[in-house]
């Protein structure tokens, strides 16, 4: 097969095991072996260094161990010293390039994030951070052309998660700085964790409990790659309902939920209210702006108008609504800082949050740690963390729809649709085009025409146009959708079934 088809932006993604009808295996042990060797060549070309050290870890997926062994062998055959870290989180893999105990030159995480059990993939890091799309293309090209370095390396078992957990523990101790209870600053707090049977169970057992927190009621901490309870995904409705219920059932002060490989997280307040999507952006910004007033917060394109108002008018920070894709928001924040514009936080509504103070690494456990630190300080004052975002308003209605583009030239066709839509306000002036559109097209609508906004954009990788609508009037999303339908109905290669279904509900 064409190995480039396994590239998914800055990741590798594919089907790793049989079991789902119509989905044949595309990511085999032989293929990940080739990618591992391609990565070793990439590292040597970049750093011109012999005796490369590369860390390898994985999440809880059922295909993880077999793929890990193939990856480790590929690196060993390229002469690398391989650190087999076993179960790990994606952010901890990058930290293996930082920790003195490792000082690896690169790292590979075997994961497919929140995708179904039959999928798997690879994420790559070097000492400069997560690799970008062009770097992944180079690795795949090395594999296709068998551009390999030869050697006889070694494989060593290493406990990365314990080192990483100790880093988080010390961060909490130092920043809470409870002089009367320095070692266990979370004593008296009840915090429940939902790991969704992914890799995040360590946070309850290796971080919170040693700091004195009562984690009774934490759930789905054991790794299980079949994900029998719910999808490990802070954006998933069932997952958020599960952690909200756990907080209420156990009378907890705080709830935390992670995705499969722990590069995303969200929270729940003591009253069982979820702090996710726009709210997790608001909370993260509130934490950051205490130390960096007036900083710029870079978010993805689908953030709400209410969040924009909260960031700019309540927190008094600058909000740059950029593109979907965690690497897009991270790279934009890095770019702003290089230009002399202070940008301390890059965050998606999905829960990917990267802070400048933490190498701009999208790290769900680090974000959870920042939340825990603030929650502990406020708990000592008899306050709760939800008060930080009490002024954040929420839209009355919101809807997300996806339209399949039924042509092999889907990217070109999607551009054709968007290009025509951009001129549509000349015929339909109720469509008010936003001043800045870094991705797709965003229009606002007055109270007569739906009292909200829509964003239509191309999917990052799939043959899909994605639509987000929000409104502050009952029935407003349907009214906005109906107006967009009048434009889209003439595009025969768009599957508008989801739009029809929503309008007729």
Short mmCIF file of C-alpha atoms in Angstrom, two decimals, residues 37-505:
data_model
loop_
_atom_site.label_atom_id
_atom_site.label_comp_id
_atom_site.label_asym_id
_atom_site.label_seq_id
_atom_site.Cartn_x
_atom_site.Cartn_y
_atom_site.Cartn_z
CA UNK A 37 13.72 3.03 10.93
CA UNK A 38 12.67 6.07 8.91
CA UNK A 39 12.50 8.06 12.15
CA UNK A 40 16.01 7.00 13.14
CA UNK A 41 17.30 8.28 9.79
CA UNK A 42 15.35 11.52 10.30
CA UNK A 43 17.00 12.05 13.70
CA UNK A 44 20.50 11.34 12.42
CA UNK A 45 20.00 13.69 9.46
CA UNK A 46 18.75 16.44 11.77
CA UNK A 47 21.25 16.14 14.59
CA UNK A 48 24.20 14.45 12.85
CA UNK A 49 24.66 12.28 15.91
CA UNK A 50 25.71 8.68 16.46
CA UNK A 51 24.34 6.40 19.23
CA UNK A 52 20.87 7.91 19.15
CA UNK A 53 18.64 7.38 22.19
CA UNK A 54 14.93 6.94 21.44
CA UNK A 55 12.09 6.36 23.93
CA UNK A 56 9.05 4.29 22.96
CA UNK A 57 5.71 4.14 24.80
CA UNK A 58 2.10 3.22 24.16
CA UNK A 59 -1.44 3.64 25.47
CA UNK A 60 -3.83 0.85 26.44
CA UNK A 61 -4.85 -0.34 22.97
CA UNK A 62 -4.98 -4.10 22.34
CA UNK A 63 -2.54 -3.80 19.43
CA UNK A 64 -0.03 -1.75 21.44
CA UNK A 65 2.38 -4.43 22.62
CA UNK A 66 2.86 -6.08 19.22
CA UNK A 67 3.41 -2.73 17.49
CA UNK A 68 5.77 -1.59 20.25
CA UNK A 69 7.97 -4.64 19.82
CA UNK A 70 8.19 -3.99 16.08
CA UNK A 71 9.02 -0.31 16.65
CA UNK A 72 11.71 -1.17 19.20
CA UNK A 73 13.27 -3.72 16.81
CA UNK A 74 13.28 -1.16 13.99
CA UNK A 75 15.12 1.35 16.14
CA UNK A 76 17.53 -1.28 17.42
CA UNK A 77 18.35 -2.37 13.88
CA UNK A 78 19.20 1.27 13.16
CA UNK A 79 21.72 1.27 16.00
CA UNK A 80 19.65 3.19 18.55
CA UNK A 81 19.63 2.79 22.29
CA UNK A 82 15.93 2.14 22.81
CA UNK A 83 14.09 2.96 26.05
CA UNK A 84 11.04 0.69 26.23
CA UNK A 85 8.77 2.76 28.47
CA UNK A 86 5.71 0.49 28.23
CA UNK A 87 2.41 2.12 29.18
CA UNK A 88 2.86 5.88 28.99
CA UNK A 89 1.16 9.13 28.04
CA UNK A 90 1.91 11.05 24.88
CA UNK A 91 3.21 14.14 26.75
CA UNK A 92 5.50 12.03 28.94
CA UNK A 93 7.16 10.72 25.79
CA UNK A 94 8.29 14.23 24.85
CA UNK A 95 9.44 14.79 28.43
CA UNK A 96 11.82 11.86 27.99
CA UNK A 97 13.91 14.33 25.94
CA UNK A 98 13.99 16.67 28.96
CA UNK A 99 14.38 14.45 32.03
CA UNK A 100 17.99 13.90 33.12
CA UNK A 101 17.25 10.20 33.62
CA UNK A 102 16.60 9.83 29.87
CA UNK A 103 17.81 12.73 27.71
CA UNK A 104 16.50 10.89 24.67
CA UNK A 105 17.07 12.35 21.22
CA UNK A 106 13.59 11.37 20.09
CA UNK A 107 10.47 9.54 21.16
CA UNK A 108 7.63 7.56 19.61
CA UNK A 109 4.19 7.22 21.17
CA UNK A 110 2.02 4.41 19.84
CA UNK A 111 -1.54 5.73 20.04
CA UNK A 112 -4.61 6.67 18.04
CA UNK A 113 -5.99 8.99 20.72
CA UNK A 114 -9.76 8.48 21.17
CA UNK A 115 -10.36 6.47 17.99
CA UNK A 116 -12.02 3.02 18.22
CA UNK A 117 -10.22 -0.01 19.62
CA UNK A 118 -9.20 -1.39 16.20
CA UNK A 119 -7.16 1.71 15.30
CA UNK A 120 -3.66 2.66 16.26
CA UNK A 121 -0.99 5.10 15.20
CA UNK A 122 2.26 6.85 15.98
CA UNK A 123 3.23 10.27 17.27
CA UNK A 124 6.83 11.44 17.00
CA UNK A 125 8.93 13.84 19.07
CA UNK A 126 12.45 15.17 19.00
CA UNK A 127 14.15 17.57 21.41
CA UNK A 128 12.39 20.49 19.71
CA UNK A 129 8.89 19.11 20.37
CA UNK A 130 6.23 17.30 18.39
CA UNK A 131 7.02 16.82 14.73
CA UNK A 132 5.06 18.66 12.05
CA UNK A 133 3.38 17.41 8.91
CA UNK A 134 6.43 17.86 6.67
CA UNK A 135 8.59 15.93 9.15
CA UNK A 136 6.18 12.99 9.08
CA UNK A 137 6.28 13.03 5.28
CA UNK A 138 10.07 12.84 5.46
CA UNK A 139 9.92 9.85 7.83
CA UNK A 140 7.48 8.04 5.51
CA UNK A 141 9.66 8.84 2.49
CA UNK A 142 12.67 7.36 4.30
CA UNK A 143 10.61 4.22 4.92
CA UNK A 144 9.38 3.97 1.31
CA UNK A 145 12.88 4.37 -0.07
CA UNK A 146 14.45 2.16 2.63
CA UNK A 147 16.75 5.05 3.48
CA UNK A 148 17.97 3.46 6.70
CA UNK A 149 20.98 3.70 8.93
CA UNK A 150 22.44 0.38 10.03
CA UNK A 151 23.61 -0.67 13.46
CA UNK A 152 23.23 -2.99 16.39
CA UNK A 153 21.51 -1.08 19.16
CA UNK A 154 20.03 -2.16 22.44
CA UNK A 155 16.66 -2.17 24.23
CA UNK A 156 16.28 -1.19 27.89
CA UNK A 157 13.12 -1.29 30.03
CA UNK A 158 12.49 2.12 31.65
CA UNK A 159 9.77 3.40 33.99
CA UNK A 160 9.01 6.77 32.43
CA UNK A 161 5.58 7.25 34.04
CA UNK A 162 7.05 7.24 37.56
CA UNK A 163 9.61 9.90 36.63
CA UNK A 164 6.94 11.95 34.92
CA UNK A 165 4.56 11.57 37.89
CA UNK A 166 7.26 12.78 40.27
CA UNK A 167 7.73 15.84 38.05
CA UNK A 168 4.00 16.63 38.39
CA UNK A 169 4.08 15.97 42.15
CA UNK A 170 6.93 18.42 42.67
CA UNK A 171 5.22 21.00 40.46
CA UNK A 172 2.11 20.85 42.65
CA UNK A 173 4.08 20.96 45.91
CA UNK A 174 6.11 23.99 44.86
CA UNK A 175 3.23 25.98 43.40
CA UNK A 176 0.68 25.28 46.14
CA UNK A 177 3.49 26.01 48.60
CA UNK A 178 1.56 25.00 51.71
CA UNK A 179 4.24 25.61 54.35
CA UNK A 180 2.28 23.73 57.02
CA UNK A 181 1.64 20.72 54.80
CA UNK A 182 4.20 20.89 52.01
CA UNK A 183 4.43 17.20 51.18
CA UNK A 184 0.68 16.50 51.09
CA UNK A 185 -0.92 19.81 50.05
CA UNK A 186 -4.07 18.04 48.75
CA UNK A 187 -5.03 16.60 52.14
CA UNK A 188 -8.70 17.26 52.84
CA UNK A 189 -9.61 17.36 49.16
CA UNK A 190 -11.58 14.72 47.28
CA UNK A 191 -10.70 14.51 43.59
CA UNK A 192 -12.12 11.84 41.28
CA UNK A 193 -10.47 10.81 38.03
CA UNK A 194 -12.01 9.12 35.00
CA UNK A 195 -9.36 7.60 32.75
CA UNK A 196 -11.81 5.80 30.45
CA UNK A 197 -9.56 2.71 30.64
CA UNK A 198 -6.88 4.62 28.74
CA UNK A 199 -3.41 5.48 30.02
CA UNK A 200 -4.48 8.21 32.48
CA UNK A 201 -5.15 6.09 35.57
CA UNK A 202 -1.67 6.89 36.84
CA UNK A 203 -2.77 10.44 37.65
CA UNK A 204 -4.97 9.25 40.51
CA UNK A 205 -2.56 6.62 41.80
CA UNK A 206 0.86 8.16 41.17
CA UNK A 207 0.12 11.89 41.50
CA UNK A 208 -2.98 12.73 43.55
CA UNK A 209 -2.80 10.00 46.19
CA UNK A 210 0.85 10.67 47.18
CA UNK A 211 -0.12 14.33 47.64
CA UNK A 212 -2.83 13.41 50.15
CA UNK A 213 -5.94 13.64 47.95
CA UNK A 214 -8.86 11.27 48.56
CA UNK A 215 -9.51 9.74 45.13
CA UNK A 216 -12.36 7.48 46.23
CA UNK A 217 -14.87 7.16 43.41
CA UNK A 218 -12.27 7.43 40.65
CA UNK A 219 -13.25 5.13 37.82
CA UNK A 220 -12.03 3.20 34.81
CA UNK A 221 -8.40 3.59 35.87
CA UNK A 222 -7.29 0.14 34.69
CA UNK A 223 -5.94 0.05 31.12
CA UNK A 224 -8.30 -1.82 28.80
CA UNK A 225 -7.92 -1.32 25.07
CA UNK A 226 -11.49 -2.41 24.35
CA UNK A 227 -12.73 0.68 26.25
CA UNK A 228 -15.69 -1.20 27.81
CA UNK A 229 -17.19 1.71 29.75
CA UNK A 230 -17.09 4.74 27.47
CA UNK A 231 -14.86 6.34 24.88
CA UNK A 232 -11.93 8.06 26.62
CA UNK A 233 -12.67 11.48 25.19
CA UNK A 234 -13.54 14.72 27.04
CA UNK A 235 -15.67 15.76 24.05
CA UNK A 236 -17.83 12.63 24.27
CA UNK A 237 -21.25 13.21 25.88
CA UNK A 238 -21.36 9.81 27.60
CA UNK A 239 -17.85 10.25 28.98
CA UNK A 240 -18.65 13.67 30.45
CA UNK A 241 -21.91 12.39 31.94
CA UNK A 242 -19.94 9.59 33.64
CA UNK A 243 -17.43 11.89 35.34
CA UNK A 244 -20.14 14.40 36.31
CA UNK A 245 -22.09 11.60 37.99
CA UNK A 246 -18.97 10.36 39.76
CA UNK A 247 -18.35 13.82 41.23
CA UNK A 248 -21.89 14.08 42.56
CA UNK A 249 -22.07 10.48 43.82
CA UNK A 250 -18.86 10.90 45.79
CA UNK A 251 -19.38 14.49 46.93
CA UNK A 252 -16.05 15.40 45.37
CA UNK A 253 -14.42 18.81 45.20
CA UNK A 254 -13.21 18.29 41.64
CA UNK A 255 -13.41 15.83 38.78
CA UNK A 256 -10.82 15.25 36.07
CA UNK A 257 -11.17 13.30 32.82
CA UNK A 258 -8.51 12.33 30.28
CA UNK A 259 -8.47 11.01 26.76
CA UNK A 260 -6.73 7.74 25.88
CA UNK A 261 -3.15 9.03 25.67
CA UNK A 262 -3.57 11.91 28.17
CA UNK A 263 -2.74 14.79 25.87
CA UNK A 264 -6.26 16.17 26.50
CA UNK A 265 -8.27 16.75 29.65
CA UNK A 266 -11.33 18.49 31.01
CA UNK A 267 -12.78 19.03 34.48
CA UNK A 268 -15.98 18.97 36.53
CA UNK A 269 -16.81 21.35 39.38
CA UNK A 270 -18.13 20.32 42.81
CA UNK A 271 -21.73 20.72 41.66
CA UNK A 272 -21.28 18.26 38.81
CA UNK A 273 -21.09 20.88 36.07
CA UNK A 274 -18.74 19.99 33.25
CA UNK A 275 -15.86 22.31 32.45
CA UNK A 276 -15.19 21.32 28.87
CA UNK A 277 -15.10 22.77 25.37
CA UNK A 278 -15.48 26.59 25.69
CA UNK A 279 -15.43 26.35 29.49
CA UNK A 280 -12.07 24.53 29.65
CA UNK A 281 -10.64 27.23 27.39
CA UNK A 282 -12.04 29.89 29.73
CA UNK A 283 -10.68 28.18 32.86
CA UNK A 284 -7.24 27.63 31.33
CA UNK A 285 -7.09 31.28 30.29
CA UNK A 286 -8.16 32.38 33.77
CA UNK A 287 -5.26 30.42 35.28
CA UNK A 288 -2.75 31.80 32.79
CA UNK A 289 -3.75 35.46 32.95
CA UNK A 290 -3.16 35.65 36.71
CA UNK A 291 0.58 35.51 36.02
CA UNK A 292 0.48 36.99 32.51
CA UNK A 293 -2.14 39.74 32.29
CA UNK A 294 -2.98 40.86 28.80
CA UNK A 295 -1.43 37.82 27.13
CA UNK A 296 -2.79 36.41 23.87
CA UNK A 297 -4.83 33.20 23.94
CA UNK A 298 -4.79 31.23 20.67
CA UNK A 299 -7.81 28.95 20.15
CA UNK A 300 -9.34 26.88 17.40
CA UNK A 301 -11.93 28.30 15.04
CA UNK A 302 -15.13 26.96 16.63
CA UNK A 303 -14.97 28.85 19.94
CA UNK A 304 -18.14 30.71 20.86
CA UNK A 305 -18.84 34.43 20.77
CA UNK A 306 -19.55 34.21 24.51
CA UNK A 307 -16.07 32.84 25.13
CA UNK A 308 -14.54 35.64 23.05
CA UNK A 309 -16.41 38.19 25.15
CA UNK A 310 -15.28 36.52 28.39
CA UNK A 311 -11.63 36.41 27.33
CA UNK A 312 -11.44 39.98 26.06
CA UNK A 313 -13.87 41.84 28.33
CA UNK A 314 -13.69 39.88 31.60
CA UNK A 315 -10.16 38.45 31.68
CA UNK A 316 -8.79 41.36 29.61
CA UNK A 317 -6.63 39.11 27.45
CA UNK A 318 -6.38 39.06 23.67
CA UNK A 319 -8.15 36.26 21.81
CA UNK A 320 -6.95 34.99 18.46
CA UNK A 321 -9.43 32.55 16.96
CA UNK A 322 -7.27 30.50 14.58
CA UNK A 323 -7.62 27.06 12.92
CA UNK A 324 -8.72 23.61 14.06
CA UNK A 325 -5.89 21.19 14.78
CA UNK A 326 -3.80 21.22 17.92
CA UNK A 327 -0.56 21.67 15.97
CA UNK A 328 -2.07 24.67 14.18
CA UNK A 329 -2.90 26.54 17.40
CA UNK A 330 0.43 25.57 18.99
CA UNK A 331 2.48 26.64 15.99
CA UNK A 332 0.58 29.93 15.80
CA UNK A 333 1.33 30.69 19.46
CA UNK A 334 5.00 29.86 18.93
CA UNK A 335 5.01 32.14 15.87
CA UNK A 336 3.47 35.02 17.85
CA UNK A 337 6.09 34.72 20.57
CA UNK A 338 8.85 34.73 17.94
CA UNK A 339 7.35 38.01 16.67
CA UNK A 340 7.51 39.50 20.17
CA UNK A 341 3.81 39.04 20.98
CA UNK A 342 3.30 37.31 24.32
CA UNK A 343 1.08 34.25 23.85
CA UNK A 344 1.07 31.98 26.89
CA UNK A 345 -1.67 29.51 25.91
CA UNK A 346 -2.65 27.60 22.79
CA UNK A 347 -5.81 25.56 23.29
CA UNK A 348 -8.51 23.75 21.35
CA UNK A 349 -12.05 23.19 22.57
CA UNK A 350 -11.22 19.48 22.28
CA UNK A 351 -9.09 19.82 25.43
CA UNK A 352 -5.67 20.05 23.77
CA UNK A 353 -3.96 22.73 25.87
CA UNK A 354 -0.34 23.81 25.47
CA UNK A 355 1.30 26.32 27.79
CA UNK A 356 4.43 28.30 27.05
CA UNK A 357 5.76 27.45 30.52
CA UNK A 358 5.60 23.74 29.59
CA UNK A 359 7.41 23.74 26.23
CA UNK A 360 4.13 24.38 24.37
CA UNK A 361 3.42 20.69 24.88
CA UNK A 362 -0.25 19.72 24.66
CA UNK A 363 -0.40 17.86 27.94
CA UNK A 364 -3.69 16.91 29.58
CA UNK A 365 -2.00 15.90 32.82
CA UNK A 366 -0.14 19.21 33.03
CA UNK A 367 -3.35 21.15 32.48
CA UNK A 368 -5.01 19.01 35.17
CA UNK A 369 -2.06 19.81 37.42
CA UNK A 370 -2.51 23.56 36.92
CA UNK A 371 -6.21 23.14 37.76
CA UNK A 372 -5.41 21.09 40.86
CA UNK A 373 -2.91 23.70 42.08
CA UNK A 374 -5.48 26.50 41.85
CA UNK A 375 -8.23 24.30 43.29
CA UNK A 376 -6.04 23.49 46.31
CA UNK A 377 -5.29 27.16 46.96
CA UNK A 378 -8.97 28.08 46.68
CA UNK A 379 -10.06 25.12 48.82
CA UNK A 380 -7.86 26.45 51.62
CA UNK A 381 -9.85 29.70 51.36
CA UNK A 382 -13.21 27.92 51.33
CA UNK A 383 -13.73 28.66 47.64
CA UNK A 384 -14.18 26.48 44.56
CA UNK A 385 -12.58 26.74 41.15
CA UNK A 386 -15.83 27.25 39.24
CA UNK A 387 -15.96 30.84 40.52
CA UNK A 388 -13.13 31.68 38.11
CA UNK A 389 -15.50 31.27 35.16
CA UNK A 390 -18.78 32.34 36.76
CA UNK A 391 -19.09 35.20 34.25
CA UNK A 392 -18.74 32.95 31.21
CA UNK A 393 -22.03 32.86 29.32
CA UNK A 394 -23.13 29.95 27.17
CA UNK A 395 -25.18 29.89 23.96
CA UNK A 396 -28.76 28.69 24.26
CA UNK A 397 -28.32 26.25 21.37
CA UNK A 398 -25.44 24.66 19.51
CA UNK A 399 -25.21 22.16 16.68
CA UNK A 400 -22.44 20.45 14.73
CA UNK A 401 -23.08 18.75 11.37
CA UNK A 402 -20.86 17.10 8.77
CA UNK A 403 -21.41 16.86 5.03
CA UNK A 404 -19.67 14.17 3.00
CA UNK A 405 -18.11 15.40 -0.27
CA UNK A 406 -18.74 12.68 -2.83
CA UNK A 407 -15.87 13.16 -5.25
CA UNK A 408 -12.20 12.12 -5.29
CA UNK A 409 -11.33 15.80 -5.75
CA UNK A 410 -12.98 16.63 -2.44
CA UNK A 411 -10.49 19.32 -1.40
CA UNK A 412 -10.93 21.26 -4.63
CA UNK A 413 -14.72 20.86 -4.45
CA UNK A 414 -14.78 22.08 -0.85
CA UNK A 415 -12.83 25.16 -1.86
CA UNK A 416 -15.31 25.76 -4.67
CA UNK A 417 -18.22 25.72 -2.19
CA UNK A 418 -16.48 28.06 0.25
CA UNK A 419 -15.38 30.47 -2.48
CA UNK A 420 -18.97 30.83 -3.68
CA UNK A 421 -20.28 31.18 -0.13
CA UNK A 422 -17.88 34.04 0.54
CA UNK A 423 -19.71 36.17 -2.05
CA UNK A 424 -23.17 35.04 -0.91
CA UNK A 425 -23.76 38.09 1.37
CA UNK A 426 -24.11 40.23 -1.77
CA UNK A 427 -27.34 38.32 -2.45
CA UNK A 428 -28.32 37.54 1.14
CA UNK A 429 -27.14 40.42 3.37
CA UNK A 430 -28.32 38.68 6.55
CA UNK A 431 -25.05 36.71 6.24
CA UNK A 432 -22.54 38.96 8.03
CA UNK A 433 -19.00 37.77 7.29
CA UNK A 434 -16.58 37.87 10.23
CA UNK A 435 -13.63 40.23 9.91
CA UNK A 436 -11.08 37.43 10.39
CA UNK A 437 -11.47 33.94 8.93
CA UNK A 438 -8.34 31.86 9.31
CA UNK A 439 -10.28 28.70 8.52
CA UNK A 440 -13.46 28.33 6.48
CA UNK A 441 -16.10 31.06 6.69
CA UNK A 442 -17.79 32.40 9.81
CA UNK A 443 -21.02 34.43 9.52
CA UNK A 444 -23.09 36.14 12.19
CA UNK A 445 -26.88 36.56 12.12
CA UNK A 446 -29.00 39.18 13.86
CA UNK A 447 -31.99 38.39 16.11
CA UNK A 448 -34.41 38.31 13.18
CA UNK A 449 -32.34 35.75 11.29
CA UNK A 450 -31.30 33.34 14.05
CA UNK A 451 -29.41 35.38 16.65
CA UNK A 452 -26.11 33.51 16.38
CA UNK A 453 -23.38 32.38 14.03
CA UNK A 454 -22.23 29.60 11.76
CA UNK A 455 -18.84 28.36 10.68
CA UNK A 456 -18.43 26.21 7.57
CA UNK A 457 -14.98 24.74 7.00
CA UNK A 458 -13.20 21.87 5.34
CA UNK A 459 -12.21 18.95 7.56
CA UNK A 460 -8.47 18.80 8.19
CA UNK A 461 -8.02 15.42 6.53
CA UNK A 462 -11.35 13.91 5.45
CA UNK A 463 -13.71 14.50 2.46
CA UNK A 464 -16.07 16.50 4.65
CA UNK A 465 -17.39 20.02 5.12
CA UNK A 466 -17.95 20.63 8.83
CA UNK A 467 -20.64 23.01 10.07
CA UNK A 468 -20.92 24.55 13.54
CA UNK A 469 -23.91 26.69 14.54
CA UNK A 470 -24.69 28.48 17.78
CA UNK A 471 -27.69 30.64 18.69
CA UNK A 472 -29.09 32.53 21.66
CA UNK A 473 -32.71 32.13 20.57
CA UNK A 474 -34.94 29.06 20.77
CA UNK A 475 -35.00 27.51 17.32
CA UNK A 476 -32.25 29.83 16.15
CA UNK A 477 -29.90 27.06 15.01
CA UNK A 478 -32.61 25.64 12.75
CA UNK A 479 -33.31 29.10 11.33
CA UNK A 480 -29.63 29.62 10.53
CA UNK A 481 -29.34 26.10 9.09
CA UNK A 482 -32.33 26.68 6.81
CA UNK A 483 -30.74 29.83 5.40
CA UNK A 484 -27.50 27.99 4.71
CA UNK A 485 -29.44 25.14 3.08
CA UNK A 486 -30.77 27.55 0.48
CA UNK A 487 -27.16 28.03 -0.59
CA UNK A 488 -25.91 24.44 -0.27
CA UNK A 489 -28.85 22.68 -1.94
CA UNK A 490 -27.49 23.26 -5.44
CA UNK A 491 -24.21 21.45 -4.72
CA UNK A 492 -25.09 17.93 -5.78
CA UNK A 493 -21.83 16.33 -4.63
CA UNK A 494 -22.54 17.29 -1.00
CA UNK A 495 -24.44 14.77 1.13
CA UNK A 496 -26.83 17.00 3.07
CA UNK A 497 -28.73 14.20 4.85
CA UNK A 498 -27.62 15.39 8.30
CA UNK A 499 -28.81 18.90 7.49
CA UNK A 500 -32.19 17.64 6.32
CA UNK A 501 -32.54 15.52 9.43
CA UNK A 502 -31.72 18.42 11.73
CA UNK A 503 -34.07 20.89 10.03
CA UNK A 504 -36.94 18.36 10.10
CA UNK A 505 -36.39 17.17 13.67
#
